[in-house]
């Protein structure tokens, strides 16, 4: 089947799929359509939600419908993608004292300091938000640190925890359960509390981590 | 005028809700808002409030509050709750006064899970990202209501011309319309057939994020899918084949395949179904879903306009008859 695919979702959205499994081309295609849509929304457009291989485009069913929305999106796809001019680079401080650091070291066969060095060398992209408010999924964990998530989640992991699983990393914003590996803590606030810019990152931004000794 | 209310007793998930915060799913934030949006709109309309005015969402176990000072009209709509106030017990939807010294007890009745208590006044509660709607898992927004919580209501009014019962939202009939997908490719034809031909039961495992269903196992033939965005109404299926319908406080993305998505207007009825009640899914095409949503919206607007209109006794009686004819907007 050829991509992109347009899949109707209930009475009020289309899921535009660019690939079956994550790859950089699909990620770039999602970001390009997301930007094009933000620059030129169609009548009745409600919101767009980017993810690894797909963009959810929600609309007001009182104003438009799936066929009209699909036609508008196909027209946007034929335009050359606007450069990612809005993308920002963020530096996020991390204190690498996470409770799972020794086990991550053991499972990857690296010394704890080598785990930290590898994590610091990663170049991370904000692919999407999900799970809970402000949970930004960062792609770009170096292959040496790829571990499957734990078989079961730990409860009540505090906000600000720096977590990894597979190629993904995130800094938690709420006290929530997680099955990801806790390698450190960060003072950064992704839910900024600023009413004008309530979220630190947008999808498409880049992140680098910087080591700090204490919080 | 100002009124002060104090929560005396509250079941889990009692909260303040308003119209919610749409448009933020790209930041991991669901819209939230009332579990039964029709009941919420009706309660506000019955008081003559602007649509989306913050109200109290009464959870399945009910809520008791004291009016410490002031006086205001309140409207109750939703499941068949019993409201006892100042020695009078009322069944079902209605508008009535709440005065200093009154204790209002809202107890579950013979159907439904949620009710909305709308207030003639403005709730002084924290808002987050422009909305007081409580995201229950995080407590963001106005927050959950606990025993001891005090609420200040400003610009209160008594609207005696609006006092009295009104026709409640219809009871759920157990039929939910879905559009198949978007991850139908993860399911064998047998699973799809089971979804559309076999009964499901509402499970006791539910909260403001999701409603689990008991029924046939809809085993996905693969689990390895990247996280994809979801909507309120998504029917997501976990690895063991159990279906969960995502509700008001849903996660915004999920790594489980979604076999189908319940259309928006049918979700109020699902929210009001009690554990063990039986439901069936019916598949409709996307264009039918759009037409259905438009027709239901139009019927609801007519009904809400009638409820919100100016009142005197003659009008109320006439209206009760009028509304009786268009009551089944939901079905």
XYZ file of C-alpha atoms in Angstrom:
546
model
C 0.000 0.000 0.000
C 1.338 3.398 -0.843
C 1.823 6.232 1.599
C 0.480 8.557 2.699
C -2.682 6.741 3.729
C -5.746 8.616 4.962
C -7.735 6.777 7.596
C -11.033 8.196 8.861
C -11.381 8.452 12.645
C -14.980 8.669 13.866
C -16.885 11.688 12.508
C -14.180 14.203 13.178
C -10.646 13.313 12.138
C -8.274 11.779 9.620
C -5.145 9.894 10.556
C -2.521 10.531 7.872
C 0.008 7.685 7.917
C 3.418 8.019 6.287
C 4.989 4.657 7.173
C 4.393 1.434 9.046
C 7.382 1.754 11.376
C 9.348 4.794 12.558
C 12.003 6.134 10.237
C 13.494 9.601 9.698
C 11.709 10.124 6.378
C 8.292 9.483 7.925
C 9.127 11.748 10.848
C 10.130 14.513 8.437
C 6.973 14.028 6.374
C 4.787 14.292 9.497
C 6.594 17.468 10.531
C 6.294 18.980 7.053
C 2.544 18.396 6.817
C 2.106 19.660 10.387
C 3.896 22.911 9.480
C 2.090 23.303 6.173
C -1.248 22.840 7.922
C -0.395 25.367 10.631
C 0.520 27.876 7.916
C -2.567 27.219 5.805
C -5.359 25.545 7.796
C -8.450 24.481 5.844
C -11.935 25.655 6.828
C -13.096 23.616 9.801
C -9.607 22.483 10.848
C -9.548 21.898 14.620
C -6.108 20.601 15.593
C -3.194 18.446 14.467
C -1.382 15.882 16.608
C 1.993 14.653 15.343
C 3.377 11.218 16.201
C 6.182 8.969 14.924
C 4.683 7.916 11.616
C 1.385 9.750 11.477
C -0.400 13.055 11.876
C -3.904 13.140 13.324
C -5.916 15.962 11.785
C -9.096 16.733 13.701
C -11.857 18.866 12.212
C -15.289 20.241 13.056
C -17.797 17.846 11.474
C -20.401 20.615 11.414
C -18.195 22.565 8.995
C -16.383 19.989 6.903
C -16.037 16.244 6.360
C -13.434 13.565 5.700
C -13.413 13.910 1.919
C -13.048 17.696 1.977
C -10.331 17.510 4.631
C -8.475 14.833 2.668
C -8.542 16.944 -0.480
C -7.178 19.941 1.430
C -4.402 17.830 2.972
C -3.457 16.295 -0.388
C -3.132 19.792 -1.806
C -0.810 20.721 1.076
C 1.285 17.606 0.435
C 2.012 18.717 -3.106
C 3.602 21.948 -1.874
C 7.321 21.808 -1.143
C 7.819 21.593 2.627
C 8.585 24.882 4.275
C 11.944 24.851 6.073
C 11.796 24.051 9.776
C 12.442 27.670 10.661
C 10.457 27.606 13.857
C 12.348 24.659 15.330
C 14.317 25.584 18.434
C 17.260 23.990 20.208
C 16.891 23.491 23.958
C 19.553 22.635 26.508
C 18.258 20.527 29.385
C 20.314 20.068 32.575
C 20.387 16.595 34.128
C 21.665 15.319 37.446
C 22.488 11.656 36.698
C 21.513 10.150 40.029
C 18.573 8.060 38.831
C 17.747 4.904 40.753
C 18.067 2.714 37.646
C 21.486 3.968 36.538
C 23.356 0.941 38.013
C 20.963 -1.511 36.358
C 21.103 0.313 33.015
C 24.890 0.058 33.288
C 24.706 -3.657 34.057
C 22.269 -4.398 31.233
C 24.181 -2.414 28.632
C 27.592 -3.675 29.772
C 28.799 -0.119 30.260
C 30.225 1.632 33.296
C 27.776 4.149 34.840
C 29.942 7.015 33.622
C 29.900 5.579 30.111
C 26.073 5.416 30.260
C 26.065 9.089 31.219
C 28.552 9.988 28.480
C 26.511 8.117 25.877
C 23.304 9.821 26.983
C 25.000 13.221 26.812
C 26.264 12.495 23.295
C 22.769 11.815 21.977
C 21.186 14.363 19.632
C 17.511 14.398 20.467
C 14.456 15.468 18.505
C 11.029 16.203 19.983
C 8.894 13.786 17.973
C 5.618 14.126 19.826
C 3.886 14.566 23.131
C 1.828 11.751 24.604
C 0.842 9.765 27.685
C 0.186 12.785 29.922
C 0.312 16.603 29.741
C 3.803 17.745 28.801
C 5.287 14.273 28.245
C 7.547 15.020 25.255
C 8.947 11.962 23.497
C 12.530 12.607 22.458
C 14.012 10.360 19.772
C 17.765 9.911 19.545
C 18.968 7.756 22.443
C 22.270 6.181 21.235
C 21.955 2.520 20.257
C 24.282 1.417 23.084
C 21.587 2.468 25.579
C 18.556 0.868 23.923
C 16.741 -1.274 26.488
C 13.180 -2.583 26.347
C 10.889 -1.023 28.930
C 10.554 -2.861 32.226
C 7.963 -5.632 32.395
C 5.867 -3.644 34.855
C 5.536 -0.003 35.808
C 6.741 1.591 39.033
C 4.251 3.874 40.720
C 4.663 7.471 41.866
C 7.809 8.404 39.983
C 8.285 12.128 40.645
C 8.062 14.893 38.076
C 11.420 15.848 36.566
C 12.642 12.269 36.218
C 14.805 11.627 33.146
C 13.661 8.342 31.606
C 14.804 6.169 28.715
C 13.292 3.179 26.879
C 14.424 1.910 23.486
C 15.412 4.883 21.319
C 13.227 7.238 23.381
C 13.930 9.607 26.232
C 11.645 11.902 28.185
C 11.602 14.210 31.174
C 8.449 13.573 33.183
C 6.191 16.466 34.160
C 3.867 14.820 36.693
C 4.112 12.208 39.406
C 3.020 9.162 37.427
C 3.784 5.473 37.032
C 6.463 4.511 34.521
C 8.042 1.352 33.147
C 10.936 3.300 31.652
C 14.463 3.377 33.109
C 15.107 6.271 35.504
C 18.610 7.599 34.886
C 18.455 11.072 36.392
C 16.533 14.159 37.374
C 16.189 17.540 35.724
C 15.043 20.903 37.084
C 13.595 21.824 33.684
C 9.873 22.598 33.578
C 8.291 21.475 30.328
C 4.939 22.681 31.699
C 6.360 26.158 32.097
C 3.523 27.807 33.991
C 3.808 30.699 31.522
C 0.352 31.337 30.051
C 1.805 32.667 26.779
C 4.230 29.751 26.235
C 2.849 26.989 28.442
C 4.959 24.203 26.881
C 8.737 24.365 26.607
C 9.031 22.259 23.447
C 7.123 21.883 20.227
C 7.327 18.846 17.977
C 10.314 19.272 15.677
C 12.529 21.025 18.244
C 15.976 19.670 19.177
C 17.238 18.902 22.677
C 20.734 18.458 24.109
C 21.381 17.368 27.671
C 23.965 18.985 29.949
C 25.265 17.328 33.105
C 24.879 19.064 36.459
C 26.163 17.835 39.827
C 23.136 18.476 41.981
C 19.624 19.830 41.625
C -23.785 38.416 45.566
C -21.467 35.742 46.911
C -22.200 32.240 48.140
C -19.880 29.834 49.909
C -20.205 26.080 49.555
C -18.361 23.362 51.427
C -18.043 19.777 50.237
C -19.095 17.472 53.077
C -18.740 14.151 51.310
C -17.685 13.281 47.787
C -17.247 10.036 45.900
C -14.017 9.508 43.964
C -13.643 11.697 40.854
C -15.970 14.504 41.971
C -14.578 17.534 40.156
C -15.119 20.936 38.635
C -15.616 20.833 34.862
C -16.229 23.406 32.163
C -16.161 23.083 28.383
C -12.544 21.922 28.601
C -9.370 22.911 26.772
C -9.576 21.879 23.129
C -6.697 22.140 20.692
C -3.848 21.042 22.978
C -3.588 17.339 22.216
C -0.279 17.998 20.422
C 1.121 18.837 23.882
C -0.251 15.710 25.516
C -3.280 17.520 26.937
C -6.750 16.051 26.307
C -9.767 18.348 26.229
C -11.204 16.947 29.501
C -14.540 18.556 30.404
C -17.710 16.747 31.484
C -18.152 13.003 31.030
C -21.744 13.674 29.875
C -21.530 16.766 27.682
C -25.244 16.840 26.908
C -26.150 16.823 30.612
C -23.631 19.608 31.215
C -25.082 21.729 28.416
C -28.630 21.078 29.625
C -27.879 22.005 33.232
C -26.323 25.305 32.188
C -29.098 26.018 29.683
C -31.787 25.360 32.291
C -30.266 28.117 34.434
C -29.837 30.483 31.506
C -26.040 30.288 31.905
C -23.647 30.779 28.996
C -22.617 27.460 27.455
C -19.452 26.114 29.067
C -19.946 27.756 32.493
C -17.957 25.841 35.132
C -20.062 23.376 37.131
C -19.645 20.496 39.562
C -19.451 16.998 38.098
C -21.105 14.559 40.479
C -19.470 11.107 40.356
C -21.196 7.707 40.545
C -21.068 7.592 44.353
C -22.654 11.030 44.738
C -21.765 14.154 46.678
C -22.988 16.109 49.703
C -22.380 19.809 50.178
C -23.380 22.558 52.578
C -24.320 26.058 51.559
C -22.516 28.125 54.187
C -23.684 31.537 53.032
C -25.528 33.229 50.194
C -28.288 31.900 47.985
C -28.395 30.771 44.390
C -30.315 28.663 41.936
C -28.712 25.384 40.865
C -29.558 22.918 38.102
C -29.029 19.162 38.193
C -28.941 17.026 35.043
C -27.415 13.703 34.062
C -28.099 10.231 35.342
C -31.151 9.657 37.551
C -29.766 11.150 40.760
C -31.867 12.040 43.817
C -31.322 15.499 45.209
C -32.314 16.130 48.817
C -32.211 19.767 49.892
C -33.981 21.581 52.715
C -36.144 18.556 53.437
C -37.305 18.091 49.839
C -36.174 15.180 47.676
C -36.307 15.613 43.921
C -35.747 12.892 41.341
C -34.026 13.583 38.075
C -33.326 16.822 36.257
C -34.436 20.125 37.698
C -33.655 23.625 38.897
C -34.034 24.537 42.547
C -32.755 27.030 45.115
C -29.852 26.515 47.501
C -29.693 28.828 50.505
C -27.426 29.410 53.481
C -27.869 26.565 55.953
C -29.095 24.069 53.353
C -27.402 20.714 53.014
C -27.675 19.299 49.482
C -27.246 15.531 49.172
C -26.917 14.111 45.662
C -27.331 10.331 45.714
C -27.268 7.882 42.830
C -30.709 6.803 41.661
C -31.806 3.956 39.456
C -29.695 4.694 36.382
C -26.603 6.538 35.211
C -23.207 7.363 36.682
C -22.629 11.086 36.397
C -24.605 14.249 36.978
C -23.813 17.910 36.563
C -24.699 20.513 39.175
C -24.656 23.868 37.405
C -24.687 27.067 39.440
C -26.268 30.475 38.828
C -22.991 32.264 39.446
C -19.286 32.070 38.795
C -17.132 29.476 40.557
C -13.920 30.952 41.907
C -11.555 28.109 41.007
C -8.077 27.853 39.477
C -7.876 27.508 35.758
C -5.094 25.942 33.715
C -4.489 26.772 30.067
C -7.675 28.790 29.954
C -9.996 26.195 31.448
C -11.135 25.130 34.909
C -11.832 21.589 33.687
C -10.159 19.092 35.994
C -7.756 16.589 34.430
C -8.286 13.970 37.102
C -5.003 12.043 36.832
C -2.879 15.154 37.333
C -5.284 17.359 39.294
C -4.527 20.166 36.822
C -7.363 22.630 36.360
C -9.723 23.392 39.237
C -8.992 20.032 40.832
C -10.871 17.163 42.400
C -13.472 17.904 45.076
C -12.690 16.396 48.474
C -14.516 16.571 51.789
C -13.634 19.967 53.229
C -13.112 21.692 49.867
C -14.666 25.166 50.027
C -15.922 26.893 46.922
C -16.744 30.556 46.453
C -19.415 31.461 43.935
C -19.618 35.099 42.863
C -22.307 36.948 40.903
C -24.874 34.532 42.285
C -28.541 34.807 41.413
C -31.814 33.244 42.434
C -33.879 32.617 39.304
C -37.215 31.392 40.687
C -38.846 31.639 37.262
C -36.564 28.754 36.239
C -37.202 26.525 39.269
C -38.836 23.192 38.560
C -38.155 19.894 36.815
C -37.220 19.508 33.185
C -37.020 16.486 30.931
C -33.738 14.669 31.591
C -31.332 13.509 28.910
C -32.454 10.159 27.497
C -31.267 6.957 29.102
C -28.575 5.015 27.271
C -30.026 2.380 24.945
C -26.839 0.308 24.698
C -26.173 1.024 21.021
C -22.918 2.729 20.133
C -22.103 3.794 16.598
C -18.498 3.400 15.516
C -16.410 4.117 12.462
C -14.057 1.185 11.905
C -10.336 1.879 12.367
C -7.925 3.561 12.156
C -5.795 0.476 13.040
C -8.147 -2.191 11.708
C -5.243 -3.857 9.865
C -4.100 -5.360 13.184
C -7.248 -7.467 13.474
C -8.360 -10.644 11.764
C -11.852 -10.700 10.184
C -13.056 -12.846 13.107
C -12.161 -10.108 15.604
C -13.927 -7.494 13.506
C -16.972 -9.728 13.256
C -16.961 -10.278 17.013
C -16.807 -6.532 17.602
C -19.917 -5.939 15.514
C -21.989 -9.021 16.297
C -21.409 -9.898 19.928
C -22.550 -8.087 23.078
C -20.131 -6.328 25.388
C -20.653 -5.418 29.013
C -19.517 -2.299 30.789
C -16.749 -3.221 33.224
C -16.316 -1.816 36.712
C -12.792 -0.809 35.605
C -13.373 2.779 34.554
C -12.394 6.307 35.334
C -12.360 9.640 33.524
C -9.646 8.316 31.170
C -11.309 5.189 29.909
C -14.079 2.630 30.159
C -13.017 -1.001 29.941
C -15.409 -3.495 28.365
C -15.986 -7.159 29.106
C -16.801 -9.278 26.088
C -15.224 -11.243 23.291
C -11.446 -11.139 23.098
C -10.445 -9.096 20.048
C -6.925 -10.453 19.806
C -4.719 -8.212 17.658
C -2.468 -10.136 15.275
C 0.499 -7.879 16.041
C 1.387 -5.552 18.867
C 4.394 -3.850 17.409
C 2.997 -0.486 16.376
C 4.420 2.953 17.022
C 2.418 5.233 19.320
C -0.301 6.979 17.353
C -2.612 9.832 18.307
C -5.992 8.845 19.738
C -9.320 10.565 20.301
C -12.025 10.491 22.918
C -14.038 7.495 21.710
C -11.113 5.408 20.447
C -11.699 1.691 21.080
C -8.205 0.543 21.928
C -7.409 -3.131 22.306
C -4.646 -4.335 24.594
C -2.447 -7.347 23.903
C -4.822 -9.709 25.685
C -7.719 -8.618 23.447
C -9.574 -6.449 25.980
C -11.266 -3.345 24.581
C -11.232 0.034 26.338
C -13.098 3.105 25.119
C -11.134 6.287 25.779
C -13.056 8.992 27.618
C -12.706 12.668 28.627
C -9.223 12.581 30.208
C -7.733 10.126 27.706
C -4.063 9.852 26.868
C -3.387 11.686 23.616
C -1.329 8.904 22.034
C -1.281 5.168 22.487
C 0.667 2.168 21.336
C -2.292 -0.215 21.300
C -4.216 -0.653 18.056
C -7.598 1.056 17.775
C -10.112 -1.261 16.148
C -12.827 1.409 15.897
C -13.828 4.834 17.186
C -17.173 5.658 18.823
C -18.759 8.794 17.354
C -18.695 11.800 19.681
C -22.424 12.178 20.361
C -22.746 8.545 21.524
C -20.128 8.926 24.257
C -22.444 10.681 26.708
C -24.647 7.596 26.768
C -21.650 5.292 27.273
C -20.503 7.411 30.218
C -23.890 6.851 31.842
C -23.897 3.050 31.471
C -23.392 1.125 34.677
C -21.168 -1.920 35.148
C -22.704 -5.078 33.647
C -25.015 -3.164 31.336
C -24.929 -4.591 27.820
C -23.899 -2.695 24.726
C -23.573 -3.406 21.016
C -21.431 -1.697 18.418
C -22.801 -0.762 15.016
C -20.423 0.265 12.240
C -21.328 3.261 10.112
C -19.405 4.838 7.247
C -17.475 8.060 7.857
C -19.938 10.102 5.768
C -22.844 8.624 7.747
C -21.011 9.524 10.948
C -20.733 13.149 9.813
C -24.410 13.286 8.861
C -25.412 11.672 12.161
C -23.300 14.110 14.174
C -24.849 17.053 12.340
C -28.404 15.819 12.845
C -27.848 15.156 16.539
C -26.189 18.533 16.978
C -29.155 20.281 15.393
C -31.651 18.423 17.583
C -29.615 19.193 20.693
C -29.360 22.880 19.817
C -33.135 23.069 19.410
C -33.616 21.404 22.739
C -31.035 23.556 24.530
C -32.485 26.746 23.063
C -35.905 25.760 24.399
C -34.432 25.057 27.845
C -32.471 28.316 27.872
C -35.338 30.527 26.740
C -37.164 32.916 29.084
C -39.528 31.299 31.527
C -42.919 31.768 33.047
C -45.200 28.992 34.196
C -47.245 28.818 31.003
C -44.110 28.651 28.934
C -42.665 25.935 31.128
C -45.722 23.758 30.667
C -45.795 24.362 26.944
C -42.129 23.619 26.752
C -42.412 20.329 28.610
C -44.799 19.137 25.889
C -42.661 20.529 23.100
C -39.523 18.879 24.374
C -41.280 15.567 24.864
C -41.563 15.315 21.098
C -37.847 15.675 20.361
C -36.515 13.919 23.385
C -34.636 11.211 21.593
C -31.992 13.399 20.047
C -29.399 10.980 21.326
C -30.708 7.829 19.742
